[in-house]
XYZ file of C-alpha atoms in Angstrom:
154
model
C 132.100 89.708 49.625
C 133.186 85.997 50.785
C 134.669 85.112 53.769
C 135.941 82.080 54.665
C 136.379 80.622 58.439
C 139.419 78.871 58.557
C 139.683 75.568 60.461
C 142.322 74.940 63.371
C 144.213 72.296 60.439
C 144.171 75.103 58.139
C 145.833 78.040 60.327
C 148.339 75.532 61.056
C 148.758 74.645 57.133
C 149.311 77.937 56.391
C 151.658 79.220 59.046
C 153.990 75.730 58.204
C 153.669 76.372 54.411
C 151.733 72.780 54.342
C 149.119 72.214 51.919
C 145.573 72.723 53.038
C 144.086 69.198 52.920
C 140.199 69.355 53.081
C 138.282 66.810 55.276
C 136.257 64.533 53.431
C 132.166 64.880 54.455
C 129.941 62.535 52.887
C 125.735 63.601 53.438
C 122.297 61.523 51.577
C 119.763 63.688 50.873
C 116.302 62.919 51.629
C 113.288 63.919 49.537
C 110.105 65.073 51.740
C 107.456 66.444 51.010
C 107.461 65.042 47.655
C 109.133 65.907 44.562
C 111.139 63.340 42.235
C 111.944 60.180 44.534
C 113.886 58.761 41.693
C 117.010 58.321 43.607
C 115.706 55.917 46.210
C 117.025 57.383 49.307
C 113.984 57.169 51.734
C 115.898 56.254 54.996
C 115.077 59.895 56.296
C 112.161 57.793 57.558
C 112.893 56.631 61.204
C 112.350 52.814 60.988
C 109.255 51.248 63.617
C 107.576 54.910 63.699
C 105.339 54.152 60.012
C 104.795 50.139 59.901
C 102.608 48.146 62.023
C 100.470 50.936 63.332
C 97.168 50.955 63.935
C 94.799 53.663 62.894
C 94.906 56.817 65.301
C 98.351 55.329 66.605
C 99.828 57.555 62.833
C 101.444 54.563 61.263
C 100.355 52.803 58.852
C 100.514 48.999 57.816
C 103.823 48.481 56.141
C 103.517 44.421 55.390
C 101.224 42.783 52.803
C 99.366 46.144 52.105
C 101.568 49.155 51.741
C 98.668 51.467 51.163
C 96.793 50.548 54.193
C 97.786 54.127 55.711
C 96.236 55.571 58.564
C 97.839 58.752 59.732
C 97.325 62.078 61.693
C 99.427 65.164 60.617
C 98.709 68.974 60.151
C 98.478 70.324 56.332
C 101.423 72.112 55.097
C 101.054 75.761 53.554
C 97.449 75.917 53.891
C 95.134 78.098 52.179
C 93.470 80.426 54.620
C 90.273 81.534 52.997
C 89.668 77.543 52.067
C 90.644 77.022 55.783
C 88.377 79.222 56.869
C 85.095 77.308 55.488
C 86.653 73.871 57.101
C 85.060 72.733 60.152
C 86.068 69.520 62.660
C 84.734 66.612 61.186
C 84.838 67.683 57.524
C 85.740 64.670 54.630
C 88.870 65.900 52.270
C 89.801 64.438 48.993
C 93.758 63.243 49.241
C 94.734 63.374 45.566
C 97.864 63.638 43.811
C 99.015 66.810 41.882
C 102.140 65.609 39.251
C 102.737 69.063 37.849
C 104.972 70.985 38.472
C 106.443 68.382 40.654
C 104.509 65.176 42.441
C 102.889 66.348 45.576
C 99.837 65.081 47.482
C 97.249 67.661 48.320
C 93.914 67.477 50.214
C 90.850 69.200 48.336
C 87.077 69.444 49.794
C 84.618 67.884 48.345
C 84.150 70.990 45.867
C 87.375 70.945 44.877
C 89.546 73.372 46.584
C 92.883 72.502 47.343
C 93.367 73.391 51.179
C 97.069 72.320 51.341
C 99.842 69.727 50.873
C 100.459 66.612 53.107
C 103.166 65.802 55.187
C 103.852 62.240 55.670
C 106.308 59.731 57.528
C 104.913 57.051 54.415
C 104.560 59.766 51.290
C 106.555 57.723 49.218
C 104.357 54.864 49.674
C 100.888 57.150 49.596
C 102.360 58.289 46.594
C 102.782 55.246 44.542
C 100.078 54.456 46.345
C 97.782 57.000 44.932
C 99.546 56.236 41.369
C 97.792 52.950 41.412
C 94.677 54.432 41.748
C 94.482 53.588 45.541
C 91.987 56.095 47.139
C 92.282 57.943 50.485
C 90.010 60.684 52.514
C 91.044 62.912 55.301
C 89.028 63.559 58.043
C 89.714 67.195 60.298
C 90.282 66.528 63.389
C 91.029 69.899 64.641
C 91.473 73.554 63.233
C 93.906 76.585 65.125
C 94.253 79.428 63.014
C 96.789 78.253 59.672
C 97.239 74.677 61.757
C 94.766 72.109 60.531
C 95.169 68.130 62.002
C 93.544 65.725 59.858
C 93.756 61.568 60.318
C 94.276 60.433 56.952
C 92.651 56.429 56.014
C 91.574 54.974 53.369
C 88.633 55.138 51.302
């Protein structure tokens, strides 16, 4: 069944027999999280809060060396039985998966993927990683599903 709410404009169209004019909305999407970046709209990202950082501080320098990324985060849809052999202090691999879709995972050292990475600078740490640019992840902490790691370069 579909139901529509009617808008104050539009009760008032309809008792005076006017016609319904909609209001115009205008939105920009914003990819996270990954996924095809093709349509350049990365302005989801607040700007100051990813360039100039220093490492711990979870920005990253955005001037001569876009790559230079330090950042903390947690890992997104992690995998609990490869969460479960993690420990504080453990290296990850930060690699790039482009199929199905591009999205940056973090691996251990044998190879299991323990989850995707959320990032203020993904765009970047994706062309980044594109160019062959190499990062590691370090875990800082682990509660339960929630694992913090401080992501740097190699």
């Amino acid at each position: 069944m579909y139901t529509h709410l009617f808008e104050t404009d539009e009760i008032d169209a309809i008792a005076n027999e006017r016609e319904i004019v909609p209001p115009i909305i205008t939105w920009r999407t914003a990819y996270v999280g990954g996924g095809d970046t093709s349509s350049g709209f990365d302005d989801w990202r607040q700007s100051g809060t990813s360039q100039g950082g220093s490492a711990g501080e979870g920005g990253g320098g955005g001037g001569p060396d876009k790559c230079a990324i330090y950042e903390k985060t947690v890992i997104a849809s992690a995998v609990a039985s490869v969460v479960a052999t993690l420990k504080a202090g453990d290296i990850l691999l930060v690699e790039l998966e482009t199929a199905p879709r591009n999205r940056v995972v973090v691996k251990t050292v044998a190879g299991a993927v323990v989850g995707a990475v959320t990032s203020l600078r993904l765009v970047d740490m994706i062309e980044c990683l594109k160019e062959k640019f190499a990062y590691q992840a370090e875990v800082l902490s682990i509660s339960g599903a929630k694992v913090e790691i401080e992501i740097k370069p190699a």
